[in-house]
């Protein structure tokens, strides 16, 4: 009798361990957030039937694209255990600089070269601010949080000043059709914005997965001192991460500005929470050394899905921010638990 009870208790303990391991594998799975997206959609269908329609999913896809591009840059920075708060200022400044160059109302350039030159200038703005961030962090040994917080305020204000300097209105209008087509036209039935976002995602994935720079990024994020001893150029790697983040934010600015058909200094000012939140929700670690493009795609999808359903429910902006903030906090907590669990293992 005692033997059978002991065997039964042992079997129960083994079953409990098996359930715990299965739960841990699910939490650590790359496809956790995708599974949550499917589950969330199924749960919300009775409350928001529109979520099952093609039109709504087309809108979700459209909203995802520029946000995904910004999040790709944030993914790179988080992998090195950094953070880039300046992406919204880059979006704003790049928008008004590009618009001032190509506007057909007293723009600096005209003709077929105006739009390409403006887009090149926008990318240069992003690269320049990223370079400034990176140099301040690597040469002056300043925390990334403080550096990018300062630059987001400085360049956000600069965007407003530049707009008032160039235009008598708060925005710059009358952009050329060649540029606007990025936001409202397609190639073989695929929106140009989707093509740009997918191309950017594939390039970033290639860099992270198949290049020496990608290995350096992960190494610096895991342990910069060990990476330095191993021969990794830590300063160059950090600098590269912030330049790439700046350029991707500027690329997103191109898509946002084309969709809005206007250059404005307040473009993207409310998306910082979404940018950091989507990357963290996807599974990229705040502690560095871990992150993938596919995780970021799932994180962006989940956050846009929540945002869309809440708007369809008629929720106020306050409620939307509270719920999104709670989800992001839960994701950060999960990231902490994952890091501890993997550390114990």
CSV table of C-alpha atoms in Angstrom, one decimal:
chain,number,residue,atom,x,y,z
A,1,UNK,CA,0.0,0.0,0.0
A,2,UNK,CA,2.8,2.4,1.0
A,3,UNK,CA,4.7,1.5,-2.1
A,4,UNK,CA,1.8,2.2,-4.4
A,5,UNK,CA,1.2,5.6,-2.7
A,6,UNK,CA,4.9,6.5,-3.2
A,7,UNK,CA,4.7,5.5,-6.8
A,8,UNK,CA,1.6,7.5,-7.3
A,9,UNK,CA,3.1,10.6,-5.7
A,10,UNK,CA,6.2,10.2,-7.9
A,11,UNK,CA,4.0,9.9,-11.0
A,12,UNK,CA,2.2,13.1,-10.0
A,13,UNK,CA,5.5,15.0,-9.5
A,14,UNK,CA,6.7,13.8,-12.9
A,15,UNK,CA,3.5,14.9,-14.5
A,16,UNK,CA,3.8,18.3,-12.8
A,17,UNK,CA,7.3,18.7,-14.1
A,18,UNK,CA,6.2,17.7,-17.6
A,19,UNK,CA,3.4,20.3,-17.5
A,20,UNK,CA,5.9,23.0,-16.3
A,21,UNK,CA,8.4,22.1,-19.0
A,22,UNK,CA,5.7,22.2,-21.6
A,23,UNK,CA,4.5,25.6,-20.3
A,24,UNK,CA,8.1,26.9,-20.3
A,25,UNK,CA,8.7,25.7,-23.9
A,26,UNK,CA,5.5,27.5,-25.0
A,27,UNK,CA,6.5,30.8,-23.2
A,28,UNK,CA,10.0,30.6,-24.7
A,29,UNK,CA,8.7,29.7,-28.2
A,30,UNK,CA,9.3,32.0,-31.1
A,31,UNK,CA,5.7,31.8,-32.0
A,32,UNK,CA,4.1,32.6,-28.7
A,33,UNK,CA,3.0,36.1,-29.8
A,34,UNK,CA,1.6,34.8,-33.1
A,35,UNK,CA,-0.4,32.2,-31.2
A,36,UNK,CA,-1.7,35.1,-28.9
A,37,UNK,CA,-2.6,37.0,-32.0
A,38,UNK,CA,-4.8,34.1,-33.3
A,39,UNK,CA,-6.3,33.6,-29.9
A,40,UNK,CA,-7.0,37.3,-29.4
A,41,UNK,CA,-8.7,37.5,-32.8
A,42,UNK,CA,-10.9,34.5,-32.1
A,43,UNK,CA,-11.9,35.9,-28.7
A,44,UNK,CA,-12.7,39.3,-30.1
A,45,UNK,CA,-14.8,38.1,-33.1
A,46,UNK,CA,-18.1,38.0,-31.1
A,47,UNK,CA,-17.5,41.5,-29.8
A,48,UNK,CA,-16.1,43.0,-33.0
A,49,UNK,CA,-17.3,40.9,-36.0
A,50,UNK,CA,-15.6,43.4,-38.4
A,51,UNK,CA,-12.2,41.9,-37.3
A,52,UNK,CA,-12.9,38.9,-39.5
A,53,UNK,CA,-13.3,41.0,-42.7
A,54,UNK,CA,-10.7,41.5,-45.4
A,55,UNK,CA,-11.1,45.3,-45.3
A,56,UNK,CA,-10.1,45.5,-41.6
A,57,UNK,CA,-7.1,43.2,-42.2
A,58,UNK,CA,-6.0,45.3,-45.1
A,59,UNK,CA,-6.1,48.3,-42.8
A,60,UNK,CA,-4.1,46.4,-40.1
A,61,UNK,CA,-1.5,45.5,-42.7
A,62,UNK,CA,-1.3,49.1,-43.9
A,63,UNK,CA,-0.9,50.4,-40.3
A,64,UNK,CA,1.8,47.8,-39.6
A,65,UNK,CA,4.2,48.7,-42.4
A,66,UNK,CA,5.7,52.1,-41.4
A,67,UNK,CA,5.6,51.0,-37.7
A,68,UNK,CA,7.5,47.8,-38.5
A,69,UNK,CA,10.2,49.7,-40.3
A,70,UNK,CA,10.9,51.9,-37.2
A,71,UNK,CA,10.7,48.8,-35.0
A,72,UNK,CA,13.4,47.1,-37.1
A,73,UNK,CA,15.8,49.8,-36.1
A,74,UNK,CA,14.8,49.6,-32.4
A,75,UNK,CA,15.3,45.8,-32.5
A,76,UNK,CA,18.9,46.3,-33.6
A,77,UNK,CA,19.5,48.8,-30.8
A,78,UNK,CA,17.8,46.6,-28.1
A,79,UNK,CA,19.9,43.7,-29.2
A,80,UNK,CA,23.0,45.6,-28.0
A,81,UNK,CA,21.2,46.4,-24.7
A,82,UNK,CA,20.6,50.0,-25.8
A,83,UNK,CA,17.6,52.1,-26.5
A,84,UNK,CA,16.8,54.8,-29.1
A,85,UNK,CA,14.2,57.3,-28.0
A,86,UNK,CA,15.1,59.7,-30.8
A,87,UNK,CA,13.2,57.8,-33.5
A,88,UNK,CA,10.1,60.0,-33.3
A,89,UNK,CA,12.3,63.2,-33.7
A,90,UNK,CA,14.0,61.6,-36.7
A,91,UNK,CA,10.7,60.9,-38.3
A,92,UNK,CA,9.5,64.5,-37.7
A,93,UNK,CA,12.7,66.3,-38.8
A,94,UNK,CA,13.2,64.0,-41.8
A,95,UNK,CA,9.5,64.6,-42.9
A,96,UNK,CA,9.8,68.4,-42.9
A,97,UNK,CA,13.3,68.4,-44.5
A,98,UNK,CA,12.3,66.1,-47.3
A,99,UNK,CA,9.0,68.0,-47.8
A,100,UNK,CA,10.8,71.4,-48.0
A,101,UNK,CA,13.1,70.1,-50.7
A,102,UNK,CA,10.4,68.6,-53.0
A,103,UNK,CA,7.3,70.7,-52.4
A,104,UNK,CA,5.9,72.2,-55.5
A,105,UNK,CA,5.2,75.4,-53.7
A,106,UNK,CA,8.6,77.1,-53.4
A,107,UNK,CA,10.6,73.9,-52.8
A,108,UNK,CA,14.4,73.9,-53.0
A,109,UNK,CA,14.3,71.5,-56.0
A,110,UNK,CA,11.8,70.9,-58.8
A,111,UNK,CA,11.4,68.4,-61.6
A,112,UNK,CA,11.9,64.6,-61.6
A,113,UNK,CA,14.9,64.7,-59.3
A,114,UNK,CA,13.2,66.5,-56.5
A,115,UNK,CA,11.6,63.4,-54.9
A,116,UNK,CA,14.7,61.2,-55.1
A,117,UNK,CA,16.8,64.0,-53.7
A,118,UNK,CA,14.4,64.6,-50.9
A,119,UNK,CA,14.3,61.0,-49.9
A,120,UNK,CA,18.1,60.8,-49.9
A,121,UNK,CA,18.1,63.9,-47.7
A,122,UNK,CA,15.7,62.2,-45.3
A,123,UNK,CA,17.9,59.2,-45.0
A,124,UNK,CA,20.9,61.4,-44.4
A,125,UNK,CA,19.0,63.1,-41.6
A,126,UNK,CA,18.4,59.8,-40.0
A,127,UNK,CA,21.9,58.6,-40.4
A,128,UNK,CA,23.3,61.9,-39.1
A,129,UNK,CA,21.2,61.8,-35.9
A,130,UNK,CA,22.1,58.2,-35.5
A,131,UNK,CA,25.8,59.0,-35.9
A,132,UNK,CA,25.5,61.8,-33.2
A,133,UNK,CA,23.8,59.4,-30.8
A,134,UNK,CA,26.4,56.7,-31.4
A,135,UNK,CA,29.3,59.0,-31.0
A,136,UNK,CA,27.9,60.5,-27.8
A,137,UNK,CA,27.5,57.0,-26.4
A,138,UNK,CA,30.8,55.5,-27.5
A,139,UNK,CA,33.1,58.5,-27.2
A,140,UNK,CA,31.6,60.3,-24.2
A,141,UNK,CA,30.4,57.2,-22.4
A,142,UNK,CA,27.0,58.6,-21.9
A,143,UNK,CA,24.0,56.3,-21.3
A,144,UNK,CA,21.9,55.7,-24.4
A,145,UNK,CA,18.7,56.6,-22.6
A,146,UNK,CA,20.0,60.1,-21.7
A,147,UNK,CA,21.6,60.7,-25.1
A,148,UNK,CA,18.5,59.8,-27.1
A,149,UNK,CA,16.2,61.6,-24.7
A,150,UNK,CA,18.2,64.8,-25.3
A,151,UNK,CA,18.3,64.4,-29.1
A,152,UNK,CA,14.6,63.6,-29.4
A,153,UNK,CA,13.8,66.9,-27.6
A,154,UNK,CA,16.5,68.9,-29.5
A,155,UNK,CA,15.6,67.6,-33.0
A,156,UNK,CA,11.9,67.5,-32.3
A,157,UNK,CA,12.1,71.2,-31.5
A,158,UNK,CA,14.3,71.7,-34.6
A,159,UNK,CA,11.6,70.2,-36.8
A,160,UNK,CA,9.1,72.8,-35.5
A,161,UNK,CA,11.6,75.6,-36.0
A,162,UNK,CA,12.5,74.5,-39.5
A,163,UNK,CA,8.9,74.3,-40.5
A,164,UNK,CA,8.1,77.8,-39.4
A,165,UNK,CA,11.3,79.0,-41.1
A,166,UNK,CA,10.4,77.5,-44.4
A,167,UNK,CA,6.6,77.8,-44.4
A,168,UNK,CA,4.0,80.2,-43.0
A,169,UNK,CA,1.8,77.2,-42.1
A,170,UNK,CA,2.4,74.4,-39.5
A,171,UNK,CA,3.0,71.8,-42.3
A,172,UNK,CA,4.5,71.6,-45.8
A,173,UNK,CA,2.0,70.6,-48.5
A,174,UNK,CA,1.9,70.1,-52.3
A,175,UNK,CA,4.3,67.2,-52.5
A,176,UNK,CA,4.9,65.6,-56.0
A,177,UNK,CA,2.9,62.7,-57.2
A,178,UNK,CA,6.0,60.6,-57.6
A,179,UNK,CA,6.5,60.7,-53.9
A,180,UNK,CA,2.9,60.4,-52.9
A,181,UNK,CA,2.6,57.2,-54.9
A,182,UNK,CA,4.7,55.5,-52.2
A,183,UNK,CA,1.8,55.8,-49.9
A,184,UNK,CA,-1.2,55.0,-52.1
A,185,UNK,CA,-0.1,52.9,-55.1
A,186,UNK,CA,0.9,49.3,-55.6
A,187,UNK,CA,3.2,47.1,-57.7
A,188,UNK,CA,1.5,44.1,-59.2
A,189,UNK,CA,-1.3,44.5,-56.6
A,190,UNK,CA,1.1,44.8,-53.6
A,191,UNK,CA,1.2,48.3,-52.0
A,192,UNK,CA,4.6,50.0,-52.4
A,193,UNK,CA,4.7,50.6,-48.6
A,194,UNK,CA,4.5,46.8,-48.1
A,195,UNK,CA,7.3,46.2,-50.6
A,196,UNK,CA,9.5,48.7,-48.8
A,197,UNK,CA,8.8,47.2,-45.4
A,198,UNK,CA,9.3,43.6,-46.4
A,199,UNK,CA,12.5,44.5,-48.2
A,200,UNK,CA,13.8,46.4,-45.1
A,201,UNK,CA,12.8,43.4,-42.9
A,202,UNK,CA,14.6,40.9,-45.1
A,203,UNK,CA,17.7,43.1,-45.2
A,204,UNK,CA,17.8,43.5,-41.4
A,205,UNK,CA,17.2,39.7,-41.0
A,206,UNK,CA,20.1,39.1,-43.4
A,207,UNK,CA,22.4,41.4,-41.4
A,208,UNK,CA,21.5,39.8,-38.1
A,209,UNK,CA,21.6,36.2,-39.2
A,210,UNK,CA,24.3,36.0,-41.8
A,211,UNK,CA,26.8,38.8,-41.4
A,212,UNK,CA,29.8,39.4,-39.1
A,213,UNK,CA,28.1,42.6,-37.9
A,214,UNK,CA,25.1,40.6,-36.8
A,215,UNK,CA,27.3,38.3,-34.7
A,216,UNK,CA,29.0,41.4,-33.2
A,217,UNK,CA,25.6,43.0,-32.3
A,218,UNK,CA,24.6,39.9,-30.4
A,219,UNK,CA,28.0,39.5,-28.7
A,220,UNK,CA,28.0,43.2,-27.5
A,221,UNK,CA,24.4,42.8,-26.2
A,222,UNK,CA,25.3,39.6,-24.2
A,223,UNK,CA,28.5,41.0,-22.6
A,224,UNK,CA,30.4,43.9,-24.1
A,225,UNK,CA,33.5,43.2,-22.0
A,226,UNK,CA,33.7,39.6,-23.2
A,227,UNK,CA,33.1,40.8,-26.7
A,228,UNK,CA,35.9,43.3,-26.5
A,229,UNK,CA,38.3,40.7,-25.2
A,230,UNK,CA,37.3,38.4,-28.0
A,231,UNK,CA,38.3,41.0,-30.6
A,232,UNK,CA,34.8,42.5,-31.3
A,233,UNK,CA,35.0,46.3,-32.2
A,234,UNK,CA,32.5,47.3,-29.5
A,235,UNK,CA,32.4,51.0,-30.3
A,236,UNK,CA,32.1,50.5,-34.0
A,237,UNK,CA,29.3,48.0,-33.4
A,238,UNK,CA,27.3,50.3,-31.2
A,239,UNK,CA,27.8,53.2,-33.6
A,240,UNK,CA,26.6,51.0,-36.5
A,241,UNK,CA,23.5,50.0,-34.5
A,242,UNK,CA,22.4,53.6,-33.9
A,243,UNK,CA,23.1,54.7,-37.5
A,244,UNK,CA,21.0,51.8,-38.8
A,245,UNK,CA,18.2,52.7,-36.3
A,246,UNK,CA,18.3,56.3,-37.5
A,247,UNK,CA,18.2,55.4,-41.2
A,248,UNK,CA,15.3,53.0,-40.6
A,249,UNK,CA,13.4,55.7,-38.7
A,250,UNK,CA,14.0,58.0,-41.7
A,251,UNK,CA,12.8,55.3,-44.1
A,252,UNK,CA,9.6,55.0,-42.0
A,253,UNK,CA,9.3,58.8,-42.2
A,254,UNK,CA,9.3,58.5,-46.0
A,255,UNK,CA,6.3,56.1,-45.9
A,256,UNK,CA,4.4,58.1,-43.2
A,257,UNK,CA,4.9,61.4,-45.1
A,258,UNK,CA,3.8,59.8,-48.4
A,259,UNK,CA,0.7,58.4,-46.8
A,260,UNK,CA,-0.1,61.7,-45.2
A,261,UNK,CA,0.9,63.7,-48.3
A,262,UNK,CA,2.3,66.3,-46.0
A,263,UNK,CA,5.5,67.1,-44.2
A,264,UNK,CA,4.7,67.9,-40.6
A,265,UNK,CA,6.9,68.4,-37.4
A,266,UNK,CA,4.5,66.4,-35.3
A,267,UNK,CA,4.6,63.3,-37.4
A,268,UNK,CA,5.1,60.2,-35.3
A,269,UNK,CA,5.2,62.0,-32.0
A,270,UNK,CA,2.8,59.5,-30.4
A,271,UNK,CA,4.3,56.3,-31.6
A,272,UNK,CA,7.3,55.9,-29.3
A,273,UNK,CA,5.4,53.7,-26.9
A,274,UNK,CA,4.3,51.5,-29.8
A,275,UNK,CA,7.8,51.3,-31.2
A,276,UNK,CA,9.4,50.1,-28.0
A,277,UNK,CA,6.4,48.1,-26.9
A,278,UNK,CA,6.0,46.2,-30.1
A,279,UNK,CA,9.7,45.1,-30.1
A,280,UNK,CA,9.5,44.0,-26.5
A,281,UNK,CA,6.2,42.2,-26.9
A,282,UNK,CA,7.7,40.3,-29.8
A,283,UNK,CA,10.4,38.9,-27.5
A,284,UNK,CA,13.5,41.0,-28.1
A,285,UNK,CA,15.1,41.3,-24.7
A,286,UNK,CA,15.5,44.6,-22.9
A,287,UNK,CA,18.7,43.1,-21.4
A,288,UNK,CA,20.3,42.7,-24.8
A,289,UNK,CA,21.8,39.8,-26.7
A,290,UNK,CA,18.4,38.4,-27.9
A,291,UNK,CA,16.1,39.4,-30.7
A,292,UNK,CA,14.9,38.5,-34.2
A,293,UNK,CA,13.1,40.2,-37.0
A,294,UNK,CA,10.3,37.7,-37.1
A,295,UNK,CA,9.6,38.4,-33.4
A,296,UNK,CA,9.3,42.1,-34.1
A,297,UNK,CA,6.9,41.4,-36.9
A,298,UNK,CA,4.7,39.4,-34.5
A,299,UNK,CA,5.0,42.1,-31.9
A,300,UNK,CA,3.9,44.8,-34.3
A,301,UNK,CA,1.0,42.7,-35.5
A,302,UNK,CA,-0.2,42.1,-31.9
A,303,UNK,CA,0.0,45.7,-30.9
A,304,UNK,CA,-1.7,47.0,-34.1
A,305,UNK,CA,-4.4,44.3,-33.7
A,306,UNK,CA,-5.1,45.5,-30.1
A,307,UNK,CA,-5.2,49.1,-31.3
A,308,UNK,CA,-7.6,48.3,-34.2
A,309,UNK,CA,-10.0,46.3,-32.1
A,310,UNK,CA,-10.2,48.9,-29.4
A,311,UNK,CA,-10.9,51.6,-31.9
A,312,UNK,CA,-13.6,49.4,-33.5
A,313,UNK,CA,-15.1,49.0,-30.0
A,314,UNK,CA,-15.2,52.8,-29.7
A,315,UNK,CA,-12.7,52.9,-26.8
A,316,UNK,CA,-11.4,56.4,-25.8
A,317,UNK,CA,-7.8,57.3,-26.3
A,318,UNK,CA,-7.2,57.1,-22.6
A,319,UNK,CA,-8.5,53.5,-22.4
A,320,UNK,CA,-6.4,52.5,-25.5
A,321,UNK,CA,-3.2,53.9,-23.8
A,322,UNK,CA,-4.0,52.2,-20.5
A,323,UNK,CA,-4.5,48.8,-22.2
A,324,UNK,CA,-1.5,49.1,-24.5
A,325,UNK,CA,0.6,50.2,-21.6
A,326,UNK,CA,-0.5,47.2,-19.5
A,327,UNK,CA,0.3,44.8,-22.3
A,328,UNK,CA,3.7,46.3,-22.7
A,329,UNK,CA,4.4,46.1,-19.0
A,330,UNK,CA,3.3,42.4,-19.0
A,331,UNK,CA,5.7,41.8,-21.9
A,332,UNK,CA,8.6,43.5,-20.0
A,333,UNK,CA,7.8,41.3,-16.9
A,334,UNK,CA,7.7,38.2,-19.1
A,335,UNK,CA,11.1,39.2,-20.6
A,336,UNK,CA,12.5,39.5,-17.0
A,337,UNK,CA,11.2,36.1,-16.1
A,338,UNK,CA,12.5,34.6,-19.3
A,339,UNK,CA,16.0,36.1,-18.6
A,340,UNK,CA,16.0,34.7,-15.1
A,341,UNK,CA,14.8,31.3,-16.2
A,342,UNK,CA,17.4,31.0,-18.9
A,343,UNK,CA,20.1,32.3,-16.4
A,344,UNK,CA,19.1,29.5,-13.9
A,345,UNK,CA,19.3,26.9,-16.6
